[in-house]
Coordinates of C-alpha atoms in Angstrom, one line a residue:
M1 CA -82.9 -54.0 -66.9
T2 CA -79.3 -53.2 -66.7
E3 CA -79.3 -55.0 -63.6
N4 CA -81.4 -58.1 -64.8
K5 CA -78.6 -58.0 -67.5
N6 CA -75.6 -57.6 -64.8
E7 CA -77.3 -60.5 -62.8
E8 CA -77.6 -63.0 -65.6
Q9 CA -74.3 -62.1 -66.9
T10 CA -72.6 -62.8 -63.3
L11 CA -74.6 -66.0 -63.0
E12 CA -73.2 -67.0 -66.6
N13 CA -69.7 -66.2 -65.6
E14 CA -70.1 -68.0 -62.3
T15 CA -71.7 -71.1 -63.9
I16 CA -68.7 -70.9 -66.7
E17 CA -66.1 -70.6 -64.1
E18 CA -67.5 -73.5 -61.9
S19 CA -67.6 -76.0 -64.8
T20 CA -64.1 -75.0 -66.0
A21 CA -63.2 -75.5 -62.2
E22 CA -64.8 -78.8 -62.3
A23 CA -63.1 -79.6 -65.5
V24 CA -59.7 -78.5 -64.0
F25 CA -60.3 -80.8 -60.9
A26 CA -61.6 -83.6 -63.1
E27 CA -58.7 -83.5 -65.1
E28 CA -56.2 -83.6 -61.7
E29 CA -58.3 -86.4 -60.5
I30 CA -58.0 -88.8 -63.6
P31 CA -54.3 -88.8 -63.6
A32 CA -54.2 -89.4 -59.8
A33 CA -56.7 -92.3 -60.1
E34 CA -54.3 -93.6 -63.2
E35 CA -51.5 -93.5 -60.7
N36 CA -53.6 -95.3 -58.3
D37 CA -54.4 -98.1 -60.7
G38 CA -50.8 -98.4 -62.2
P39 CA -49.1 -99.7 -59.1
V40 CA -52.2 -102.0 -58.4
E41 CA -51.7 -103.5 -62.0
K42 CA -47.8 -103.5 -61.5
D43 CA -48.2 -105.2 -58.4
E44 CA -50.8 -107.9 -59.8
L45 CA -48.0 -108.0 -62.8
Q46 CA -45.0 -109.1 -60.7
L47 CA -46.8 -111.1 -58.6
A48 CA -48.1 -113.2 -61.8
H49 CA -44.4 -113.0 -63.0
E50 CA -43.1 -114.5 -59.9
K51 CA -45.9 -117.1 -59.5
I52 CA -44.6 -118.2 -63.3
A53 CA -41.3 -118.1 -62.4
E54 CA -42.0 -120.1 -59.2
L55 CA -44.1 -123.0 -61.5
E56 CA -41.2 -123.0 -64.1
A57 CA -38.8 -123.9 -61.2
K58 CA -40.9 -126.4 -60.1
I59 CA -41.6 -127.9 -63.3
E60 CA -37.7 -127.8 -64.2
E61 CA -37.2 -129.7 -60.4
M62 CA -39.5 -132.5 -61.4
D63 CA -38.2 -132.5 -64.8
N64 CA -34.7 -133.2 -63.2
R65 CA -35.8 -135.4 -60.5
Y66 CA -37.3 -137.8 -63.6
L67 CA -34.4 -138.1 -65.4
R68 CA -32.4 -138.8 -62.3
L69 CA -35.2 -141.6 -61.4
Q70 CA -35.1 -142.5 -65.4
A71 CA -31.3 -142.9 -65.0
D72 CA -31.5 -144.8 -61.7
F73 CA -33.9 -147.4 -63.3
D74 CA -31.6 -148.1 -66.5
N75 CA -28.6 -148.4 -64.0
S76 CA -30.1 -150.9 -62.1
R77 CA -31.8 -152.7 -64.8
R78 CA -28.1 -153.2 -66.5
R79 CA -26.8 -153.9 -63.3
A80 CA -29.3 -156.8 -63.1
K81 CA -28.9 -157.7 -66.6
L82 CA -24.9 -157.9 -65.9
D83 CA -25.7 -159.8 -62.7
M84 CA -27.9 -162.3 -64.6
E85 CA -25.0 -162.8 -67.3
A86 CA -22.4 -163.4 -64.7
A87 CA -24.4 -165.8 -63.0
Q88 CA -25.0 -167.5 -66.2
K89 CA -21.5 -167.6 -67.1
Y90 CA -20.3 -168.6 -63.8
R91 CA -23.2 -170.9 -62.5
V92 CA -20.9 -174.3 -62.2
Q93 CA -18.4 -172.2 -59.7
S94 CA -19.5 -173.7 -56.8
I95 CA -19.4 -177.3 -58.0
A96 CA -16.1 -176.4 -59.9
S97 CA -14.6 -175.8 -56.7
D98 CA -15.4 -178.9 -54.8
L99 CA -14.6 -181.1 -58.0
V100 CA -11.2 -179.6 -58.1
E101 CA -10.8 -181.1 -54.8
A102 CA -11.6 -184.4 -56.1
L103 CA -9.2 -184.2 -59.5
D104 CA -6.5 -183.4 -56.9
N105 CA -7.2 -186.9 -55.1
F106 CA -7.7 -188.2 -58.5
E107 CA -4.4 -187.1 -59.7
R108 CA -2.8 -188.4 -56.5
A109 CA -4.0 -191.6 -57.0
T110 CA -3.1 -192.2 -60.6
K111 CA 0.6 -191.7 -59.8
I112 CA 0.5 -194.8 -57.3
E113 CA 2.6 -197.4 -59.3
A114 CA 0.6 -200.6 -60.1
E115 CA 2.1 -204.1 -58.8
N116 CA -0.3 -206.5 -60.0
E117 CA -3.0 -206.7 -62.5
Q118 CA -5.9 -205.7 -60.4
T119 CA -4.3 -202.7 -59.3
K120 CA -3.5 -201.8 -62.8
S121 CA -7.1 -202.0 -63.9
L122 CA -8.5 -200.0 -61.1
L123 CA -5.7 -197.5 -62.0
S124 CA -7.1 -197.8 -65.7
G125 CA -10.8 -197.2 -64.4
M126 CA -9.7 -194.2 -62.1
E127 CA -8.1 -192.7 -65.3
M128 CA -10.9 -193.0 -67.3
V129 CA -13.4 -191.3 -64.6
Y130 CA -10.6 -188.6 -64.3
K131 CA -10.7 -187.8 -68.0
A132 CA -14.4 -187.9 -68.0
I133 CA -14.5 -185.4 -65.2
T134 CA -12.0 -183.1 -67.0
G135 CA -13.6 -183.2 -70.1
A136 CA -17.1 -182.3 -68.6
L137 CA -15.5 -179.4 -66.8
A138 CA -13.9 -178.2 -70.0
K139 CA -17.1 -178.1 -71.6
E140 CA -18.3 -175.8 -68.9
G141 CA -15.2 -173.7 -69.3
I142 CA -12.9 -175.1 -66.6
E143 CA -9.4 -175.2 -67.6
P144 CA -6.2 -175.9 -65.6
I145 CA -3.9 -173.1 -65.2
S146 CA -0.5 -173.7 -67.0
S147 CA 2.5 -173.2 -64.8
V148 CA 5.9 -174.9 -64.8
G149 CA 7.9 -172.9 -67.4
E150 CA 5.5 -169.6 -67.4
E151 CA 6.1 -166.6 -65.9
F152 CA 5.0 -166.1 -62.4
D153 CA 1.5 -164.2 -62.5
P154 CA 0.2 -163.3 -59.0
R155 CA -3.1 -163.6 -60.5
L156 CA -3.0 -167.2 -61.3
H157 CA 0.0 -168.5 -59.1
Q158 CA 0.6 -168.7 -55.4
A159 CA 4.2 -168.9 -54.7
V160 CA 5.2 -170.9 -51.9
M161 CA 8.9 -171.8 -52.4
Q162 CA 11.6 -169.8 -54.0
V163 CA 15.0 -171.1 -55.5
Q164 CA 17.8 -170.4 -57.4
D165 CA 18.0 -172.4 -60.5
E166 CA 20.2 -171.6 -63.4
N167 CA 18.3 -173.6 -65.8
F168 CA 15.3 -171.3 -65.5
G169 CA 15.2 -167.4 -65.8
S170 CA 14.3 -164.8 -63.0
N171 CA 10.7 -165.1 -62.0
I172 CA 9.7 -168.5 -64.0
V173 CA 7.8 -171.1 -62.1
V174 CA 9.9 -174.1 -61.4
E175 CA 7.7 -176.7 -60.1
E176 CA 3.8 -176.9 -59.5
F177 CA 2.7 -178.5 -56.4
Q178 CA -0.9 -177.9 -56.4
K179 CA -2.8 -177.1 -59.8
G180 CA -4.8 -174.3 -60.1
Y181 CA -7.8 -173.6 -62.1
L182 CA -9.8 -171.1 -64.3
L183 CA -13.5 -170.8 -64.7
K184 CA -13.3 -168.8 -68.0
D185 CA -11.7 -165.9 -67.0
R186 CA -12.3 -166.1 -63.2
V187 CA -9.5 -167.8 -61.0
I188 CA -11.2 -170.8 -59.3
R189 CA -7.8 -171.7 -57.6
P190 CA -4.6 -170.2 -58.1
A191 CA -1.9 -172.8 -58.9
M192 CA 0.3 -173.4 -55.8
V193 CA 3.9 -173.2 -57.2
K194 CA 7.9 -172.9 -56.6
V195 CA 9.7 -169.7 -58.3
N196 CA 13.0 -168.8 -59.4
E197 CA 14.3 -166.1 -58.0

C-alpha cells in the first residue's frame, strides 16, 4: 500500500512537473510569437506610411501642376485681352501709314503758287480735301509730330542733317523736311528733320 501511494505520489509529481514545464514553455513561446508578430506589424505600418507619403507627394505635385496651368491660362487670357485692346486701339495704323504718304503729296501740291483763277480754285479744293483727311485722322487719334523749335527726340525725329545756327540752342530741331505722325502713343512715321549741333 505504501508502494501504491508512492507510485501515485510520483505520478502526481511528474504530472505537476510536466504541467509546470508546459507552462514555462508556453510562456517562452508567447513572447517569441509576439516578437515575430511585432516586426510584421511594423513592416506593414512602415509600408502604409511610405504609401501615404508617396500619395501626398503626388497630390502636392498635381496641385502645383494645376496652379501652374491656371497661371498659364490666366496669363494667356490677359495677353489675348491686351492684344485685342491694342488691335482696337491701333486698328487704323495700316491705313494711316498709307494716308500719310497721300498727305505729303497734298502738302506739296498746296504749296504751289496759283497763277490764274482756275488754279486757285483747284488749290482751294485740294486744301478742303486735305483738311477733311487730316480732320478724319485726328478723330482716330492721328496727329502730326511737332518738330521745329523742339528738342530733338530720337523716338520722334529722324535727323538727316546737322547745322550750326546761333539762333537755336544745342540739339534743337531747326527745319522739318517731312512731317512725322503719331497714332495715339505710337509713332507711325518719325519726322525727318535738320538739327542744330
